[in-house]
Short mmCIF file of C-alpha atoms and ligand atoms in Angstrom, two decimals:
data_model
loop_
_atom_site.label_atom_id
_atom_site.label_comp_id
_atom_site.label_asym_id
_atom_site.label_seq_id
_atom_site.Cartn_x
_atom_site.Cartn_y
_atom_site.Cartn_z
CA MET A 1 -8.60 1.96 -4.82
CA LEU A 2 -9.95 -0.30 -2.05
CA GLY A 3 -7.68 -0.64 0.97
CA ILE A 4 -7.74 -3.02 3.91
CA GLY A 5 -5.65 -2.40 7.01
CA VAL A 6 -4.23 -5.33 8.95
CA THR A 7 -3.57 -4.95 12.64
CA ALA A 8 -3.13 -7.55 15.38
CA THR A 9 -3.42 -8.12 19.09
CA ASP A 10 0.36 -7.87 19.42
CA THR A 11 3.59 -7.96 17.47
CA GLU A 12 4.60 -11.37 15.96
CA ILE A 13 0.98 -12.59 15.81
CA GLY A 14 1.05 -12.96 12.04
CA LYS A 15 0.16 -9.62 10.43
CA THR A 16 2.71 -10.12 7.65
CA VAL A 17 1.68 -13.71 6.93
CA VAL A 18 -2.04 -12.84 6.94
CA SER A 19 -1.45 -9.66 4.89
CA GLY A 20 0.54 -11.71 2.39
CA ALA A 21 -2.18 -14.37 2.35
CA LEU A 22 -4.83 -11.75 1.58
CA ALA A 23 -2.64 -10.11 -1.07
CA ALA A 24 -1.92 -13.48 -2.73
CA ALA A 25 -5.64 -14.33 -2.84
CA MET A 26 -6.48 -10.93 -4.35
CA GLN A 27 -3.70 -11.23 -6.90
CA TYR A 28 -4.87 -14.67 -8.05
CA ARG A 29 -8.44 -13.39 -8.28
CA GLY A 30 -7.02 -11.10 -10.95
CA TYR A 31 -7.02 -7.83 -9.04
CA LYS A 32 -4.16 -5.41 -9.45
CA THR A 33 -2.90 -5.71 -5.88
CA GLY A 34 -0.80 -3.35 -3.81
CA VAL A 35 0.84 -3.82 -0.42
CA TYR A 36 2.14 -1.26 2.03
CA LYS A 37 3.69 -0.86 5.45
CA PRO A 38 4.32 2.64 6.86
CA ALA A 39 7.60 1.76 8.58
CA ALA A 40 9.53 -1.43 9.31
CA SER A 41 11.85 -2.17 12.24
CA GLY A 42 14.41 -4.94 12.58
CA CYS A 43 15.47 -4.53 8.94
CA VAL A 44 18.54 -6.29 7.58
CA ASN A 45 21.23 -5.34 5.07
CA ASN A 46 21.13 -7.18 1.74
CA SER A 47 24.29 -8.22 -0.13
CA ALA A 48 24.54 -4.70 -1.61
CA GLY A 49 24.43 -3.18 1.87
CA LYS A 50 20.91 -1.76 1.47
CA LEU A 51 18.53 -2.02 4.45
CA ILE A 52 15.64 -4.29 3.49
CA SER A 53 12.39 -5.04 5.26
CA THR A 54 11.73 -8.79 5.21
CA ASP A 55 8.03 -7.99 5.82
CA ALA A 56 7.97 -5.82 2.69
CA GLU A 57 9.84 -8.50 0.75
CA PHE A 58 7.25 -11.15 1.69
CA LEU A 59 4.34 -8.82 0.91
CA LEU A 60 5.81 -7.87 -2.47
CA HIS A 61 6.15 -11.48 -3.53
CA CYS A 62 2.62 -12.31 -2.39
CA ALA A 63 1.17 -9.40 -4.38
CA GLY A 64 3.18 -10.35 -7.48
CA LEU A 65 5.25 -7.16 -7.36
CA GLN A 66 8.97 -6.89 -8.05
CA MET A 67 11.69 -6.27 -5.47
CA GLU A 68 12.38 -2.92 -7.23
CA GLU A 69 9.11 -1.72 -5.67
CA HIS A 70 10.52 -2.25 -2.15
CA ASP A 71 10.89 1.44 -1.32
CA LYS A 72 7.35 2.18 -2.52
CA VAL A 73 6.01 -0.53 -0.21
CA VAL A 74 7.83 0.71 2.87
CA PRO A 75 9.15 4.29 3.09
CA TYR A 76 11.05 3.86 6.38
CA VAL A 77 13.40 0.95 7.08
CA LEU A 78 14.98 0.85 10.53
CA LYS A 79 17.61 -1.44 11.93
CA ASP A 80 16.62 -1.81 15.58
CA ALA A 81 13.76 -4.19 16.34
CA LEU A 82 11.91 -1.53 18.33
CA ALA A 83 8.77 0.52 17.76
CA PRO A 84 9.45 2.91 14.85
CA ALA A 85 9.31 5.95 17.13
CA GLU A 86 12.30 4.63 19.11
CA ALA A 87 14.14 2.81 16.29
CA SER A 88 14.06 6.02 14.22
CA ARG A 89 15.29 8.11 17.14
CA LEU A 90 18.26 5.77 17.59
CA ALA A 91 18.98 5.87 13.84
CA GLY A 92 18.72 9.67 13.69
CA VAL A 93 15.88 9.40 11.15
CA LYS A 94 12.91 11.75 11.30
CA ILE A 95 9.71 9.91 10.39
CA GLU A 96 7.41 12.28 8.48
CA LEU A 97 3.68 11.61 8.58
CA ARG A 98 3.17 13.10 5.15
CA VAL A 99 5.73 10.70 3.66
CA MET A 100 4.03 7.63 5.19
CA LEU A 101 0.59 8.87 4.12
CA ALA A 102 1.60 9.97 0.62
CA GLY A 103 3.25 6.60 -0.02
CA ALA A 104 0.13 4.78 1.13
CA ARG A 105 -2.17 6.97 -0.98
CA GLN A 106 -0.02 6.40 -4.03
CA MET A 107 -0.12 2.64 -3.51
CA LEU A 108 -3.90 2.77 -3.03
CA SER A 109 -4.54 4.87 -6.10
CA ASN A 110 -2.32 2.70 -8.34
CA HIS A 111 -4.00 -0.60 -7.41
CA GLN A 112 -7.51 -2.03 -7.33
CA ILE A 113 -6.95 -3.33 -3.84
CA SER A 114 -4.14 -2.73 -1.38
CA ILE A 115 -3.36 -4.58 1.82
CA VAL A 116 -1.78 -2.28 4.40
CA GLU A 117 0.06 -3.95 7.25
CA GLY A 118 0.34 -2.03 10.51
CA VAL A 119 3.31 -2.14 12.85
CA GLY A 120 3.20 -4.00 16.18
CA GLY A 121 -0.24 -3.58 17.76
CA ILE A 122 -2.85 -0.89 17.10
CA SER A 123 -1.40 1.68 19.51
CA ALA A 124 2.27 1.17 18.60
CA PRO A 125 4.01 4.55 18.18
CA LEU A 126 5.13 5.37 14.64
CA THR A 127 6.40 8.64 16.05
CA GLU A 128 6.23 9.95 19.59
CA ASP A 129 2.72 11.27 19.08
CA TYR A 130 1.44 9.44 16.00
CA LEU A 131 0.24 5.91 16.55
CA VAL A 132 -0.75 3.09 14.20
CA LYS A 133 -4.43 3.89 14.80
CA ASP A 134 -3.83 7.49 13.67
CA PHE A 135 -2.29 6.22 10.44
CA PHE A 136 -5.25 3.92 9.72
CA ARG A 137 -7.71 6.70 10.66
CA ASP A 138 -6.04 9.21 8.35
CA LEU A 139 -6.32 6.74 5.47
CA GLN A 140 -9.87 5.76 6.51
CA LEU A 141 -9.03 2.10 6.05
CA PRO A 142 -11.34 -0.62 7.32
CA LEU A 143 -9.38 -3.07 9.45
CA VAL A 144 -9.06 -6.74 10.10
CA ILE A 145 -7.57 -7.81 13.42
CA VAL A 146 -5.27 -10.82 13.40
CA VAL A 147 -5.65 -12.91 16.54
CA LYS A 148 -4.08 -16.15 17.75
CA ALA A 149 -5.91 -18.74 19.83
CA VAL A 150 -3.57 -18.76 22.82
CA LEU A 151 -4.24 -18.05 26.49
CA GLY A 152 -4.85 -14.34 27.11
CA ASN A 153 -5.61 -13.51 23.52
CA VAL A 154 -9.37 -13.01 23.99
CA ASN A 155 -8.55 -10.14 26.33
CA HIS A 156 -6.15 -8.61 23.79
CA ALA A 157 -8.69 -9.02 21.01
CA VAL A 158 -11.43 -7.30 23.01
CA LEU A 159 -9.10 -4.42 23.95
CA THR A 160 -7.92 -4.00 20.36
CA ALA A 161 -11.46 -4.04 18.93
CA GLU A 162 -12.75 -1.64 21.56
CA TYR A 163 -9.81 0.73 21.12
CA ALA A 164 -10.41 0.76 17.37
CA ARG A 165 -14.09 1.61 17.92
CA VAL A 166 -13.35 4.34 20.45
CA HIS A 167 -11.05 5.94 17.89
CA GLY A 168 -13.61 5.76 15.12
CA LEU A 169 -12.03 2.97 13.07
CA GLN A 170 -14.14 0.47 11.18
CA VAL A 171 -13.29 -3.16 11.96
CA LEU A 172 -14.49 -5.77 9.48
CA GLY A 173 -13.71 -8.74 11.66
CA LEU A 174 -11.07 -11.07 13.05
CA ILE A 175 -8.73 -13.52 11.34
CA VAL A 176 -7.39 -16.32 13.48
CA ASN A 177 -3.80 -17.13 12.57
CA GLY A 178 -1.93 -20.40 13.10
CA TRP A 179 -5.09 -22.48 13.56
CA ASP A 180 -4.57 -26.22 13.88
CA GLU A 181 -7.86 -28.08 13.64
CA LYS A 182 -6.28 -31.39 14.71
CA THR A 183 -4.80 -30.16 17.97
CA ALA A 184 -7.48 -27.61 18.89
CA GLY A 185 -8.81 -28.29 22.38
CA SER A 186 -11.04 -26.40 24.80
CA LEU A 187 -8.63 -23.44 25.05
CA GLU A 188 -8.64 -22.87 21.30
CA THR A 189 -12.32 -23.56 20.66
CA SER A 190 -13.45 -21.44 23.61
CA ASN A 191 -11.25 -18.62 22.29
CA LEU A 192 -13.23 -18.72 19.03
CA TYR A 193 -16.52 -18.52 20.94
CA TYR A 194 -15.42 -15.61 23.12
CA TYR A 195 -13.78 -13.67 20.28
CA GLU A 196 -17.17 -13.35 18.59
CA LYS A 197 -19.26 -13.04 21.72
CA LEU A 198 -17.17 -10.35 23.41
CA THR A 199 -16.09 -8.28 20.40
CA GLY A 200 -19.34 -8.61 18.44
CA LEU A 201 -17.15 -9.08 15.36
CA PRO A 202 -17.26 -12.01 12.93
CA ILE A 203 -14.40 -14.43 12.51
CA LEU A 204 -13.55 -14.04 8.82
CA GLY A 205 -11.32 -17.08 8.63
CA LYS A 206 -8.76 -19.29 10.30
CA LEU A 207 -5.40 -19.49 8.57
CA PRO A 208 -3.66 -22.79 9.37
CA VAL A 209 -0.05 -23.29 10.39
CA LEU A 210 1.78 -23.10 7.06
CA PRO A 211 4.83 -25.09 5.94
CA GLN A 212 8.04 -23.08 6.45
CA GLU A 213 9.18 -23.67 2.85
CA LEU A 214 5.96 -22.13 1.52
CA LEU A 215 6.73 -18.96 3.49
CA GLN A 216 10.46 -18.93 2.75
CA GLU A 217 10.08 -19.64 -0.96
CA PHE A 218 7.24 -17.09 -1.32
CA GLU A 219 4.93 -19.67 -2.91
CA SER A 220 2.18 -17.19 -3.58
CA ARG A 221 -0.10 -19.46 -5.62
CA ALA A 222 -0.14 -22.15 -2.92
CA LEU A 223 -0.70 -19.44 -0.32
CA ALA A 224 -3.60 -18.01 -2.34
CA GLU A 225 -5.23 -21.46 -2.54
CA ILE A 226 -4.87 -22.06 1.21
CA THR A 227 -6.26 -18.58 1.86
CA GLU A 228 -9.30 -19.12 -0.37
CA ALA A 229 -9.99 -22.41 1.42
CA ASN A 230 -9.75 -20.92 4.91
CA ILE A 231 -10.59 -17.20 4.78
CA ASP A 232 -13.88 -15.76 3.52
CA ILE A 233 -12.45 -13.37 0.93
CA ASP A 234 -15.90 -12.67 -0.56
CA LYS A 235 -17.15 -11.55 2.83
CA ILE A 236 -14.10 -9.36 3.45
CA LEU A 237 -14.56 -7.70 0.06
CA SER A 238 -18.25 -7.15 0.54
CA LEU A 239 -17.86 -5.78 4.08
CA ALA A 240 -15.13 -3.44 2.83
CA GLY A 241 -17.37 -2.11 0.07
CA GLY A 242 -16.18 -4.15 -2.91
CA VAL A 243 -13.47 -3.67 -5.49
CA VAL A 244 -14.08 -1.20 -8.27
CA LYS A 245 -13.23 -2.91 -11.57
N1 LIG B 301 0.18 -19.29 9.74
C1 LIG B 301 1.48 -19.42 10.01
N2 LIG B 301 2.13 -20.59 9.77
C2 LIG B 301 3.45 -20.72 10.04
N3 LIG B 301 4.23 -19.73 10.52
C3 LIG B 301 3.64 -18.54 10.76
C4 LIG B 301 2.25 -18.32 10.50
N4 LIG B 301 1.96 -17.04 10.83
C5 LIG B 301 3.10 -16.48 11.25
N5 LIG B 301 4.12 -17.37 11.22
C6 LIG B 301 5.51 -17.11 11.61
O1 LIG B 301 5.48 -16.43 12.87
C7 LIG B 301 6.38 -15.32 12.89
C8 LIG B 301 5.60 -14.01 13.12
O2 LIG B 301 4.69 -13.80 12.04
P1 LIG B 301 4.61 -12.40 11.32
O3 LIG B 301 5.95 -11.93 10.88
O4 LIG B 301 3.56 -12.50 10.25
O5 LIG B 301 4.08 -11.50 12.52
P2 LIG B 301 3.81 -9.92 12.53
O6 LIG B 301 2.57 -9.72 13.35
O7 LIG B 301 3.77 -9.42 11.14
O8 LIG B 301 5.07 -9.34 13.29
P3 LIG B 301 5.63 -7.81 13.29
O9 LIG B 301 4.89 -7.11 14.38
O10 LIG B 301 7.09 -8.01 13.59
O11 LIG B 301 5.39 -7.20 11.94
C9 LIG B 301 7.12 -15.37 11.54
O12 LIG B 301 8.31 -16.10 11.71
C10 LIG B 301 6.16 -16.14 10.64
O13 LIG B 301 6.82 -16.82 9.59
MG1 LIG B 302 5.06 -8.04 10.20
#
């Protein structure tokens, strides 16, 4: 029944990879693990002509679920790589809040822990007047914020954390994605310092740059091992209130 929301400082920062990493770790800890995304843009047709979310596909594999569950993981699949509010308008699809929320609640109630990936950044519009933060608030999910140690990202992390607080969302901490210990210089290490100092949030882990084949072949066991070695899963679970057995 426990849920953790995953947002980020921007699109393409690594929400899907980090969500999959968390889901893989939970799965290999033996928890019945769910994954969810309220809407996906930039979806592609599979060989049968069905629109598929590659984010949902990755998340499914990481959680040990079957591809048949695709539509339960993501209720809205949209072709244009635009915010769902606009991609759905162009597709002539009406995004219903109750559909996104009911799907999420079903996933949550059927699993011991569910990882819920947001869309874009925290204020991305799911519909014209319903933003990602509204979705997380309605589900009362504690959040982790995925950040990336590049120039300008401290500012985005502070804005995201503050925006979450202003809107009454609980943030557990930050996860740094794409960390490379060998090449980290003063930019990267000072980012780490200022993330914690300026947001007041803990860094819960640093996920390294992962081999492409691991991501493409959905190697969930290897991903779970890397996650356990680099992200404090115990701390995330305890901050989020623990998993009910
Ligand atoms: N730790 C990593 N190691 C290697 N590649 C990564 C890592 N994290 C992300 N990537 C790659 O960077 C790209 C963006 O990552 P990802 O899809 O997770 O971002 P996102 O925040 O989920 O984006 P969106 O807003 O579109 O959902 C992808 O091609 C992904 O494979
Ligand atoms: Mg994604």
